[in-house]
Short mmCIF file of C-alpha atoms in Angstrom, two decimals:
data_model
loop_
_atom_site.label_atom_id
_atom_site.label_comp_id
_atom_site.label_asym_id
_atom_site.label_seq_id
_atom_site.Cartn_x
_atom_site.Cartn_y
_atom_site.Cartn_z
CA MET A 1 28.99 2.96 -15.20
CA ASN A 2 25.27 2.90 -15.87
CA ALA A 3 23.25 3.60 -12.74
CA ARG A 4 21.20 0.49 -13.22
CA THR A 5 23.93 -2.15 -13.75
CA PRO A 6 25.65 -2.72 -10.38
CA PRO A 7 28.85 -4.81 -10.26
CA PHE A 8 27.02 -7.79 -8.74
CA ALA A 9 25.39 -10.82 -10.22
CA PRO A 10 21.96 -9.60 -11.25
CA PHE A 11 18.94 -10.59 -9.20
CA PRO A 12 17.05 -13.45 -10.84
CA PRO A 13 14.33 -12.25 -13.25
CA TRP A 14 11.07 -11.65 -11.44
CA ARG A 15 7.87 -13.15 -12.77
CA TRP A 16 4.67 -11.60 -11.52
CA GLU A 17 1.87 -14.04 -10.77
CA ILE A 18 -1.18 -11.84 -10.37
CA PRO A 19 -4.48 -13.71 -10.34
CA ALA A 20 -7.59 -12.17 -11.84
CA ARG A 21 -9.56 -12.72 -8.63
CA LEU A 22 -8.14 -12.13 -5.16
CA ASN A 23 -9.57 -11.28 -1.75
CA ILE A 24 -7.06 -10.28 0.92
CA GLY A 25 -9.33 -11.46 3.73
CA VAL A 26 -9.59 -14.94 2.23
CA ALA A 27 -5.92 -15.17 1.26
CA CYS A 28 -4.85 -14.42 4.86
CA THR A 29 -7.29 -16.83 6.54
CA ASP A 30 -9.42 -19.38 4.64
CA ALA A 31 -6.59 -20.16 2.22
CA HIS A 32 -4.76 -21.95 5.05
CA LEU A 33 -7.61 -24.31 5.88
CA GLY A 34 -6.60 -27.83 4.92
CA THR A 35 -2.89 -27.02 5.31
CA ALA A 36 -0.40 -27.51 8.13
CA ALA A 37 -0.93 -23.88 9.13
CA ALA A 38 -4.65 -24.28 9.92
CA ASP A 39 -4.20 -24.95 13.64
CA ARG A 40 -1.10 -22.82 14.02
CA PRO A 41 -1.43 -19.54 15.95
CA ALA A 42 -2.06 -16.77 13.45
CA MET A 43 -1.76 -14.03 16.04
CA ILE A 44 -0.79 -13.71 19.67
CA VAL A 45 -1.52 -10.45 21.47
CA GLU A 46 0.27 -9.49 24.65
CA ASP A 47 -1.80 -6.84 26.43
CA ASP A 48 -0.41 -5.20 29.56
CA VAL A 49 -3.90 -5.17 31.11
CA LEU A 50 -5.72 -8.12 29.56
CA GLY A 51 -2.83 -10.58 29.38
CA THR A 52 -2.13 -13.00 26.54
CA SER A 53 -4.69 -13.98 23.89
CA ALA A 54 -4.24 -16.03 20.73
CA ILE A 55 -6.16 -17.19 17.68
CA THR A 56 -5.37 -19.92 15.14
CA PHE A 57 -5.77 -19.57 11.40
CA ARG A 58 -8.82 -21.84 11.55
CA GLU A 59 -10.40 -19.68 14.27
CA LEU A 60 -9.50 -16.45 12.47
CA ALA A 61 -11.04 -17.75 9.25
CA ALA A 62 -14.34 -18.39 11.06
CA ARG A 63 -14.26 -15.15 13.03
CA THR A 64 -13.60 -12.98 9.99
CA SER A 65 -16.43 -14.75 8.16
CA ARG A 66 -18.75 -14.00 11.06
CA PHE A 67 -17.70 -10.34 10.91
CA ALA A 68 -18.41 -10.25 7.17
CA GLN A 69 -21.83 -11.76 7.80
CA LEU A 70 -22.54 -9.25 10.54
CA LEU A 71 -21.91 -6.46 8.02
CA ARG A 72 -24.29 -8.14 5.56
CA ASN A 73 -26.94 -8.49 8.25
CA LEU A 74 -26.62 -4.78 9.03
CA GLY A 75 -27.04 -3.88 5.38
CA ILE A 76 -23.47 -2.68 4.83
CA PRO A 77 -23.10 -3.11 1.05
CA ARG A 78 -20.12 -4.23 -0.95
CA GLY A 79 -17.82 -1.26 -1.52
CA ASP A 80 -18.94 0.60 1.62
CA ARG A 81 -16.26 1.81 4.02
CA VAL A 82 -15.74 0.46 7.55
CA LEU A 83 -13.73 2.72 9.85
CA ILE A 84 -11.46 0.83 12.28
CA ARG A 85 -10.17 2.56 15.39
CA LEU A 86 -8.86 -0.24 17.59
CA PRO A 87 -5.82 -0.94 19.72
CA ASN A 88 -3.68 -3.94 18.84
CA SER A 89 -6.02 -6.84 19.57
CA LEU A 90 -7.52 -9.96 17.99
CA ASP A 91 -10.46 -7.80 16.94
CA TYR A 92 -8.13 -5.88 14.61
CA PRO A 93 -7.53 -8.64 12.05
CA THR A 94 -11.14 -9.75 12.59
CA ALA A 95 -12.46 -6.36 11.44
CA PHE A 96 -9.76 -5.47 8.90
CA LEU A 97 -9.85 -8.80 7.06
CA GLY A 98 -13.53 -9.49 7.75
CA ALA A 99 -14.63 -6.24 6.12
CA MET A 100 -12.71 -7.19 2.99
CA LYS A 101 -14.33 -10.65 2.97
CA ARG A 102 -17.64 -8.76 2.79
CA GLY A 103 -16.26 -6.80 -0.15
CA ALA A 104 -16.27 -3.63 1.93
CA VAL A 105 -13.31 -1.26 2.22
CA SER A 106 -11.40 -1.30 5.52
CA VAL A 107 -10.33 2.13 6.79
CA PRO A 108 -7.66 1.73 9.49
CA THR A 109 -7.17 4.75 11.75
CA SER A 110 -4.93 5.55 14.70
CA THR A 111 -6.14 5.29 18.29
CA LEU A 112 -4.33 8.57 18.88
CA LEU A 113 -6.79 10.53 16.75
CA THR A 114 -9.17 12.92 18.47
CA ALA A 115 -12.94 12.93 17.94
CA GLU A 116 -12.55 15.87 15.56
CA GLU A 117 -10.07 13.95 13.44
CA VAL A 118 -12.22 10.80 13.41
CA GLU A 119 -15.20 12.94 12.44
CA TYR A 120 -13.27 14.26 9.43
CA LEU A 121 -12.25 10.75 8.33
CA ALA A 122 -15.80 9.46 8.74
CA HIS A 123 -17.09 12.35 6.67
CA ASP A 124 -14.44 12.06 3.95
CA SER A 125 -14.66 8.27 3.62
CA GLY A 126 -18.44 8.18 3.94
CA ALA A 127 -18.16 5.24 6.33
CA HIS A 128 -21.45 3.92 7.70
CA ALA A 129 -19.81 1.77 10.39
CA ILE A 130 -16.99 2.20 12.87
CA VAL A 131 -15.28 -0.56 14.86
CA ILE A 132 -13.99 0.94 18.09
CA ASP A 133 -13.19 -0.13 21.65
CA LYS A 134 -15.80 0.62 24.29
CA ALA A 135 -13.67 2.98 26.36
CA ALA A 136 -12.90 5.16 23.35
CA TRP A 137 -16.54 5.12 22.28
CA ARG A 138 -17.67 6.37 25.70
CA ALA A 139 -15.46 9.42 25.26
CA MET A 140 -15.86 9.93 21.52
CA GLY A 141 -19.29 8.65 20.59
CA PRO A 142 -21.35 11.58 21.92
CA LYS A 143 -19.20 13.98 19.89
CA LEU A 144 -19.97 12.06 16.69
CA ALA A 145 -23.71 11.78 17.23
CA GLY A 146 -25.77 13.17 14.39
CA LYS A 147 -22.86 14.76 12.57
CA GLU A 148 -21.78 12.24 10.00
CA SER A 149 -22.84 9.25 7.95
CA LEU A 150 -22.09 6.80 10.74
CA ARG A 151 -25.02 4.51 11.47
CA TYR A 152 -23.35 1.66 13.36
CA ALA A 153 -20.70 1.44 16.07
CA LEU A 154 -19.34 -2.09 16.58
CA LEU A 155 -17.89 -2.01 20.07
CA SER A 156 -14.87 -4.10 21.01
CA GLY A 157 -13.73 -5.28 24.42
CA ALA A 158 -15.26 -5.71 27.86
CA GLY A 159 -17.61 -3.33 29.63
CA GLU A 160 -20.91 -1.60 29.06
CA VAL A 161 -22.23 -0.47 25.70
CA THR A 162 -22.60 3.30 25.43
CA SER A 163 -25.69 4.40 23.50
CA VAL A 164 -25.39 7.38 21.18
CA PRO A 165 -28.38 9.08 19.52
CA GLY A 166 -28.64 8.24 15.84
CA ILE A 167 -25.96 5.52 15.94
CA ASP A 168 -26.77 1.88 16.63
CA SER A 169 -24.19 0.71 19.22
CA ILE A 170 -23.55 -3.04 18.96
CA ASP A 171 -21.53 -5.21 21.33
CA LEU A 172 -19.16 -6.87 18.86
CA GLY A 173 -18.27 -10.03 20.82
CA PRO A 174 -21.82 -11.28 21.47
CA ALA A 175 -22.90 -10.22 17.96
CA LEU A 176 -20.20 -12.41 16.42
CA ASP A 177 -20.93 -15.32 18.75
CA ALA A 178 -24.59 -15.29 17.69
CA ILE A 179 -23.69 -15.97 14.05
CA ASP A 180 -23.42 -19.69 13.34
CA ALA A 181 -23.70 -19.65 9.54
CA TRP A 182 -22.39 -17.30 6.91
CA GLU A 183 -22.35 -16.70 3.20
CA PRO A 184 -19.15 -17.19 1.18
CA ALA A 185 -16.68 -14.34 1.00
CA GLU A 186 -17.15 -11.89 -1.84
CA ASP A 187 -15.42 -12.89 -5.07
CA THR A 188 -13.39 -9.74 -5.62
CA ALA A 189 -11.19 -8.80 -8.56
CA VAL A 190 -7.58 -7.83 -7.91
CA ASP A 191 -8.33 -4.21 -8.82
CA ASP A 192 -11.37 -3.95 -6.55
CA PRO A 193 -10.90 -1.54 -3.59
CA ALA A 194 -9.72 -3.31 -0.44
CA TYR A 195 -8.50 -0.76 2.12
CA LEU A 196 -8.21 2.99 2.47
CA VAL A 197 -5.39 4.52 4.50
CA TYR A 198 -5.10 8.18 5.38
CA THR A 199 -1.81 10.00 5.21
CA SER A 200 -0.71 13.54 5.90
CA GLY A 201 -1.35 15.81 2.94
CA THR A 202 -0.23 19.23 1.86
CA THR A 203 -3.71 20.78 2.08
CA GLY A 204 -3.88 20.70 5.88
CA TYR A 205 -6.19 17.67 5.80
CA PRO A 206 -5.30 13.97 5.61
CA LYS A 207 -5.81 12.42 2.18
CA GLY A 208 -7.10 8.94 1.56
CA VAL A 209 -4.92 6.44 -0.31
CA LEU A 210 -7.04 3.65 -1.81
CA HIS A 211 -5.46 0.22 -2.33
CA GLY A 212 -6.81 -2.74 -4.26
CA HIS A 213 -6.69 -6.40 -3.32
CA ARG A 214 -3.77 -6.67 -5.74
CA SER A 215 -1.55 -4.91 -3.17
CA LEU A 216 -1.09 -8.22 -1.36
CA ALA A 217 0.42 -9.80 -4.49
CA GLY A 218 2.22 -6.55 -5.28
CA ARG A 219 4.32 -6.84 -2.12
CA ALA A 220 5.52 -10.34 -3.04
CA PRO A 221 9.08 -9.19 -3.91
CA ALA A 222 9.54 -7.98 -0.33
CA ALA A 223 8.93 -11.52 0.95
CA THR A 224 12.14 -12.59 -0.75
CA TYR A 225 14.24 -9.45 -0.83
CA TRP A 226 13.53 -7.80 2.52
CA PHE A 227 12.03 -10.45 4.78
CA ASP A 228 13.92 -13.65 5.42
CA PHE A 229 11.03 -16.06 5.85
CA ALA A 230 11.85 -19.60 6.93
CA GLY A 231 11.62 -22.43 4.44
CA GLU A 232 8.76 -24.84 3.91
CA GLY A 233 7.80 -26.67 7.10
CA GLU A 234 9.54 -24.14 9.36
CA VAL A 235 7.53 -21.67 11.39
CA ASP A 236 8.43 -18.00 11.76
CA ARG A 237 7.19 -15.99 14.74
CA ILE A 238 7.28 -12.26 14.09
CA VAL A 239 7.34 -9.42 16.62
CA HIS A 240 6.57 -5.90 15.38
CA SER A 241 6.83 -2.85 17.61
CA GLY A 242 4.12 -0.80 15.87
CA LYS A 243 0.35 -0.38 15.72
CA PHE A 244 -1.69 -2.09 13.02
CA ASN A 245 -3.21 1.14 11.71
CA TRP A 246 0.14 2.20 10.18
CA THR A 247 0.62 1.12 6.55
CA TYR A 248 4.09 -0.22 7.38
CA VAL A 249 2.65 -2.48 10.08
CA LEU A 250 -0.49 -3.46 8.16
CA GLY A 251 1.73 -4.94 5.50
CA SER A 252 4.77 -6.29 7.31
CA ALA A 253 3.06 -7.48 10.53
CA LEU A 254 -0.45 -8.39 9.46
CA MET A 255 -1.19 -9.07 5.79
CA ASP A 256 2.17 -10.36 4.54
CA PRO A 257 2.93 -12.80 7.41
CA LEU A 258 -0.65 -14.10 7.63
CA TYR A 259 -0.73 -14.58 3.85
CA ARG A 260 2.25 -16.91 4.26
CA GLY A 261 0.98 -18.75 7.32
CA LYS A 262 3.36 -17.13 9.82
CA THR A 263 2.61 -16.28 13.45
CA VAL A 264 2.40 -12.61 14.43
CA ILE A 265 3.06 -11.45 18.01
CA ALA A 266 1.59 -8.03 18.76
CA HIS A 267 1.75 -5.88 21.87
CA GLU A 268 -0.70 -3.43 23.41
CA GLY A 269 0.30 -1.28 26.34
CA ARG A 270 3.18 0.80 27.59
CA ASN A 271 5.96 1.22 25.07
CA ASP A 272 8.96 0.23 27.17
CA ALA A 273 12.30 -0.55 25.54
CA ALA A 274 12.57 -3.85 27.44
CA THR A 275 9.19 -5.02 26.08
CA TRP A 276 10.50 -6.12 22.71
CA PRO A 277 13.45 -8.33 23.76
CA ARG A 278 11.19 -9.92 26.40
CA LEU A 279 8.51 -10.72 23.82
CA ILE A 280 11.11 -12.11 21.41
CA ALA A 281 12.47 -14.34 24.18
CA LYS A 282 9.08 -15.43 25.54
CA HIS A 283 7.69 -16.47 22.15
CA GLY A 284 10.89 -17.64 20.49
CA ALA A 285 10.46 -15.02 17.78
CA THR A 286 12.64 -15.35 14.69
CA ILE A 287 11.98 -11.95 13.08
CA PHE A 288 11.82 -8.50 14.71
CA ILE A 289 10.44 -5.47 12.87
CA GLY A 290 10.67 -1.95 14.24
CA VAL A 291 11.64 1.64 13.63
CA PRO A 292 15.09 3.13 14.33
CA THR A 293 13.82 4.77 17.52
CA ILE A 294 12.95 1.36 19.01
CA TYR A 295 16.32 -0.14 18.12
CA ARG A 296 18.09 2.85 19.65
CA GLN A 297 16.03 2.64 22.85
CA ILE A 298 16.78 -1.06 23.28
CA LEU A 299 20.50 -0.32 22.93
CA GLN A 300 20.45 2.67 25.28
CA LYS A 301 18.00 1.56 27.96
CA THR A 302 18.45 -2.20 28.29
CA ALA A 303 21.28 -4.67 28.83
CA PHE A 304 19.84 -7.42 26.61
CA THR A 305 22.28 -9.25 24.35
CA ARG A 306 22.22 -12.02 21.79
CA ALA A 307 22.21 -14.60 24.60
CA ASP A 308 18.80 -13.31 25.73
CA VAL A 309 17.17 -13.72 22.29
CA PRO A 310 18.80 -16.83 20.79
CA THR A 311 15.97 -17.49 18.30
CA LEU A 312 16.17 -14.06 16.67
CA ARG A 313 17.35 -14.53 13.09
CA HIS A 314 16.35 -11.43 11.09
CA CYS A 315 15.82 -7.75 11.96
CA MET A 316 14.04 -5.15 9.81
CA SER A 317 13.49 -1.40 9.98
CA ALA A 318 11.58 1.31 8.10
CA GLY A 319 9.73 4.56 8.75
CA GLU A 320 12.80 6.78 9.06
CA HIS A 321 16.52 6.58 8.40
CA LEU A 322 18.56 4.15 10.50
CA SER A 323 21.81 5.74 11.66
CA ASP A 324 25.17 4.09 11.09
CA GLU A 325 25.74 4.18 14.85
CA VAL A 326 22.60 2.19 15.69
CA PHE A 327 23.29 -0.27 12.89
CA GLY A 328 26.82 -0.92 14.17
CA LEU A 329 25.95 -1.15 17.86
CA TRP A 330 23.04 -3.51 17.19
CA LYS A 331 25.20 -5.87 15.17
CA GLU A 332 27.90 -5.75 17.83
CA ARG A 333 25.52 -6.62 20.68
CA PHE A 334 22.97 -8.87 18.97
CA GLY A 335 25.04 -10.35 16.16
CA ALA A 336 22.43 -9.47 13.55
CA ASP A 337 22.20 -6.96 10.76
CA ILE A 338 19.20 -4.62 10.54
CA TYR A 339 17.76 -4.65 7.04
CA GLU A 340 16.32 -1.25 6.17
CA ALA A 341 13.54 -0.49 3.69
CA VAL A 342 11.88 2.57 2.22
CA GLY A 343 8.21 2.77 1.37
CA MET A 344 5.27 5.11 1.13
CA SER A 345 1.55 4.97 1.78
CA GLU A 346 0.91 4.73 -1.95
CA PHE A 347 3.31 1.86 -2.58
CA SER A 348 4.34 0.24 0.71
CA TYR A 349 8.00 -0.90 0.93
CA TYR A 350 9.78 -1.22 -2.40
CA LEU A 351 13.43 -0.27 -1.78
CA SER A 352 15.30 -2.44 0.67
CA GLN A 353 18.53 -3.93 1.78
CA SER A 354 18.73 -7.66 1.24
CA ARG A 355 20.60 -10.66 2.58
CA PHE A 356 21.64 -11.30 -1.04
CA ARG A 357 23.84 -8.19 -1.18
CA PRO A 358 26.26 -6.58 1.31
CA ILE A 359 24.63 -3.85 3.39
CA ARG A 360 26.05 -0.41 2.78
CA PRO A 361 25.03 1.61 5.88
CA GLY A 362 23.11 4.73 4.94
CA SER A 363 21.99 3.32 1.60
CA ALA A 364 18.44 2.08 1.02
CA GLY A 365 19.88 -0.91 -0.81
CA PHE A 366 18.23 -1.72 -4.13
CA PRO A 367 14.80 -1.67 -5.73
CA GLN A 368 13.26 -5.07 -5.13
CA PRO A 369 13.12 -7.22 -8.29
CA GLY A 370 9.77 -6.86 -9.99
CA HIS A 371 9.58 -3.15 -9.19
CA ASP A 372 10.99 -1.30 -12.21
CA ILE A 373 11.99 1.80 -10.26
CA ARG A 374 13.54 4.61 -12.27
CA LEU A 375 15.19 7.86 -11.19
CA LEU A 376 13.89 10.39 -13.67
CA ASP A 377 14.18 14.06 -14.37
CA PRO A 378 10.52 15.04 -13.82
CA GLU A 379 10.72 17.68 -16.53
CA THR A 380 12.06 15.50 -19.36
CA LEU A 381 11.31 11.97 -18.04
CA ALA A 382 14.91 11.12 -18.91
CA GLU A 383 16.69 8.70 -16.59
CA VAL A 384 19.46 10.42 -14.63
CA PRO A 385 23.01 8.99 -14.57
CA ALA A 386 24.72 7.54 -11.50
CA GLY A 387 25.57 10.14 -8.87
CA GLU A 388 22.85 12.56 -9.92
CA GLU A 389 19.62 13.23 -8.08
CA GLY A 390 16.41 12.08 -9.70
CA MET A 391 12.79 11.60 -8.71
CA ILE A 392 11.78 8.04 -7.87
CA CYS A 393 9.16 7.04 -10.44
CA ILE A 394 7.08 3.88 -10.55
CA PRO A 395 5.42 2.34 -13.62
CA GLU A 396 1.66 2.68 -13.37
CA SER A 397 1.49 -1.01 -14.27
CA ASP A 398 3.16 -2.08 -11.00
CA PRO A 399 0.61 -4.19 -9.07
CA GLY A 400 1.80 -2.81 -5.75
CA LEU A 401 0.82 0.75 -6.62
CA PHE A 402 -2.30 2.25 -5.04
CA LEU A 403 -5.48 2.68 -7.07
CA ARG A 404 -6.13 6.39 -6.52
CA TYR A 405 -6.51 9.14 -3.96
CA TRP A 406 -9.93 9.09 -2.38
CA ASN A 407 -12.21 11.87 -3.67
CA LEU A 408 -9.17 13.65 -5.14
CA PRO A 409 -9.08 12.90 -8.89
CA GLU A 410 -7.05 16.02 -9.63
CA GLU A 411 -4.43 15.00 -7.06
CA THR A 412 -4.23 11.53 -8.60
CA ALA A 413 -3.89 12.90 -12.14
CA LYS A 414 -1.23 15.39 -11.05
CA LEU A 415 1.17 12.59 -10.14
CA ARG A 416 0.63 10.36 -13.18
CA HIS A 417 2.69 11.19 -16.26
CA ASP A 418 3.14 9.13 -19.42
CA GLY A 419 2.78 5.81 -17.63
CA TRP A 420 4.76 6.81 -14.52
CA PHE A 421 3.68 7.63 -10.98
CA PHE A 422 5.70 10.51 -9.54
CA THR A 423 6.45 9.70 -5.90
CA GLY A 424 7.84 13.15 -5.10
CA ASP A 425 10.76 11.37 -3.38
CA TYR A 426 14.28 11.86 -4.67
CA ALA A 427 17.28 9.53 -4.65
CA ARG A 428 20.57 8.86 -6.41
CA TYR A 429 22.47 5.75 -7.43
CA ASP A 430 26.13 5.45 -6.51
CA ALA A 431 28.73 3.95 -8.84
CA ASP A 432 28.05 0.45 -7.49
CA GLY A 433 24.30 0.60 -8.03
CA TYR A 434 23.23 1.20 -4.43
CA ILE A 435 20.36 3.66 -4.12
CA TRP A 436 20.61 6.53 -1.64
CA PHE A 437 17.26 7.91 -0.54
CA LEU A 438 17.18 11.70 -0.27
CA GLY A 439 13.55 12.24 0.75
CA ARG A 440 10.90 14.63 -0.43
CA LYS A 441 11.31 18.14 -1.61
CA ASP A 442 8.28 19.28 0.32
CA ASP A 443 7.95 20.07 4.00
CA ILE A 444 6.57 16.79 5.36
CA ILE A 445 8.18 16.01 8.72
CA LYS A 446 9.23 12.47 9.64
CA SER A 447 9.23 12.24 13.41
CA PHE A 448 9.78 8.95 15.27
CA GLY A 449 8.50 6.96 12.30
CA TYR A 450 5.39 9.11 11.73
CA ARG A 451 4.88 11.25 8.64
CA VAL A 452 3.45 14.56 9.80
CA SER A 453 2.08 17.35 7.64
CA PRO A 454 2.99 20.83 8.94
CA TYR A 455 -0.04 22.20 7.10
CA GLU A 456 -2.44 20.07 9.12
CA ILE A 457 -0.93 21.29 12.40
CA GLU A 458 -0.91 24.90 11.24
CA ARG A 459 -4.56 24.67 10.21
CA VAL A 460 -5.50 23.55 13.73
CA LEU A 461 -3.34 26.12 15.55
CA LYS A 462 -4.68 28.91 13.34
CA SER A 463 -8.16 28.10 14.60
CA HIS A 464 -7.12 29.44 18.02
CA PRO A 465 -8.44 33.02 18.31
CA ALA A 466 -5.10 34.36 19.57
CA VAL A 467 -3.03 33.05 16.63
CA ALA A 468 -2.24 35.37 13.75
CA ASP A 469 0.18 33.06 11.93
CA CYS A 470 2.20 29.94 12.58
CA ALA A 471 4.72 27.60 11.01
CA CYS A 472 5.43 24.02 11.94
CA VAL A 473 8.88 22.48 11.39
CA GLY A 474 11.05 19.59 12.54
CA GLU A 475 13.66 20.31 15.17
CA GLU A 476 16.59 18.02 15.89
CA ALA A 477 16.77 17.04 19.55
CA GLY A 478 19.63 14.56 19.29
CA PRO A 479 20.82 11.71 17.07
CA ASP A 480 17.83 10.30 15.14
CA LYS A 481 15.45 12.48 17.16
CA LEU A 482 13.34 14.93 15.18
CA LEU A 483 10.63 16.74 17.13
CA VAL A 484 7.54 18.41 15.69
CA VAL A 485 7.60 22.03 16.88
CA ALA A 486 5.47 25.08 16.08
CA TYR A 487 6.36 28.75 15.86
CA VAL A 488 3.39 31.03 16.49
CA ILE A 489 2.86 34.74 15.92
CA PRO A 490 0.05 35.91 18.25
CA HIS A 491 -2.39 38.65 17.34
CA ALA A 492 -1.32 42.04 18.61
CA GLY A 493 -2.40 42.44 22.22
CA ALA A 494 -3.39 38.76 22.60
CA ALA A 495 -2.67 37.46 26.08
CA VAL A 496 -1.69 33.88 25.26
CA THR A 497 1.24 31.80 26.41
CA ALA A 498 3.26 29.17 24.58
CA ASP A 499 2.11 26.58 27.12
CA GLU A 500 -1.56 27.39 26.40
CA LEU A 501 -0.99 26.92 22.68
CA ALA A 502 0.86 23.65 23.26
CA ALA A 503 -2.11 22.41 25.31
CA PHE A 504 -4.47 23.51 22.53
CA GLY A 505 -2.47 21.43 20.06
CA ARG A 506 -2.61 18.36 22.32
CA GLU A 507 -6.37 18.76 22.68
CA HIS A 508 -7.12 18.95 18.97
CA LEU A 509 -4.42 16.78 17.39
CA ALA A 510 -3.25 13.20 17.72
CA ALA A 511 -0.32 12.88 20.11
CA TYR A 512 2.19 12.20 17.34
CA LYS A 513 1.07 15.34 15.45
CA ALA A 514 0.75 17.75 18.37
CA PRO A 515 3.81 20.04 18.62
CA LYS A 516 6.18 18.93 21.36
CA VAL A 517 7.34 22.52 21.72
CA VAL A 518 5.63 25.81 20.86
CA TYR A 519 7.63 28.99 20.34
CA LEU A 520 6.17 32.49 20.27
CA ALA A 521 7.69 34.63 17.53
CA GLY A 522 7.43 38.18 16.22
CA ASP A 523 7.87 37.31 12.54
CA PHE A 524 9.23 34.63 10.22
CA PRO A 525 11.97 34.70 7.61
CA ARG A 526 10.19 35.03 4.28
CA THR A 527 10.76 35.20 0.56
CA LYS A 528 10.17 38.45 -1.35
CA ASN A 529 6.69 37.16 -2.09
CA GLY A 530 5.97 36.67 1.60
CA LYS A 531 6.26 32.87 1.63
CA ILE A 532 7.65 31.50 4.88
CA LEU A 533 11.18 30.12 4.61
CA ARG A 534 10.69 27.09 6.85
CA ARG A 535 14.25 25.91 6.55
CA SER A 536 15.48 29.23 7.96
CA ILE A 537 13.32 29.05 11.07
CA THR A 538 15.37 28.37 14.22
CA PRO A 539 14.87 28.95 17.96
CA ALA A 540 16.89 32.16 17.52
CA ILE A 541 13.74 33.93 16.32
CA ALA A 542 11.70 32.87 19.36
CA LEU A 543 10.45 35.31 21.97
CA ALA A 544 9.20 32.62 24.34
CA ARG A 545 9.05 28.83 24.56
CA SER A 546 6.58 26.34 26.03
CA SER A 547 7.74 24.25 28.96
CA GLY A 548 7.29 21.09 26.86
#
């Protein structure tokens, strides 16, 4: 059987409708003015400290326009980058969408990043403005003074404004309130840059992935073949367990739902397993989106059942593989399937399970219609037959594909071949046409939904004066639990402990990147050419272990 003709009725032919002009900020806000969605809540934020806040589509349209005007008034030109380092809050869509209404490029970043990491992103992106909460700016601002291109800090939240030499610190709330008129949003083309996300790279530094406004239209197949949005006149309320800075969440819990007039419920605070069922129940949510770790925690640490969340209709997961055990237990207790998807920073979610086909646990389902995904032999570009492993390749014409890597033309060119983008991910089709995702053939570690580059961690640890060499790997700590750990060879005579090196990692790396365990080692298994054999590294080679 041909790998691409499964024994099911074919999906209906997909017709792309890609306009010549599109602005994501407008499509997610102003486009709903004059419709039934205008006075519907666009976003509700549940903050453990600040309580509940909400904003309608009409209010969000005005607030994002004020933000765009603020950027104009500050002299931030079209095409400039605006760094966003915010917790989940109403200021997030204000800044992310408002920057794009200005024609600027939004640069979402994690609140877990250290000042050193933010400094690198500011330098690499060339951002002249950062949107950041006041508490983080108090701690981070002085470390960024005079070092980078940053000229403006737009400060979110309550409290005092911290002044930093060389950077104009602006209280965001009052600045927006003072704007009572604004110019129209920029008329952007679909291929104009819209947002820049940073992902772990193989050089030891994050690399920027630049997306165009077309990405919003490019994810349209997912609205039908992964989501299960309610019909016309019905209102979906969507709970997502993640942070907006993550590409997965930016699409599935911010841009895509707002584009379709749905209500998003976000949370900021302690990540407790009981939080999510409580939010679903409180807000009558119909769709829940998470990562396998969250589903597993709800099953293991709470007693919630279907009776507690009667409105929940559709569950979705991505970021890492969902185990058969979690899938089965969730369906048994909550009476709902979990629809899994696979994506990447360069292309968002494009493989998924669908309510139109039976779920085969462990499989990634099918390529969504509209995405002409092929499994190719990267050497010959020939399509591989069913059962054989091939690289997932995407036509360069796909509107969902990123524009280019930021400041890395050679890296972009390296992955484009004869009209195809090489994802570096491998998969196989089974005899029935289901696709089985096999992952990358490099050393990127997927831990609790995060994609972590071992090279970035090693670069930081090697900056410690006592470290001669190190290797970072993933270590299984239980079902669906992969920890980031580091093996370190100290310099001869260096008096350093594994705990000290673990603390050094926590100080200089975001929490999700910092090694959970550090081992001291005498040497590593290596090839004849001296290259470290990461897959052969185990705790058996360790001389000592951190208490973490």
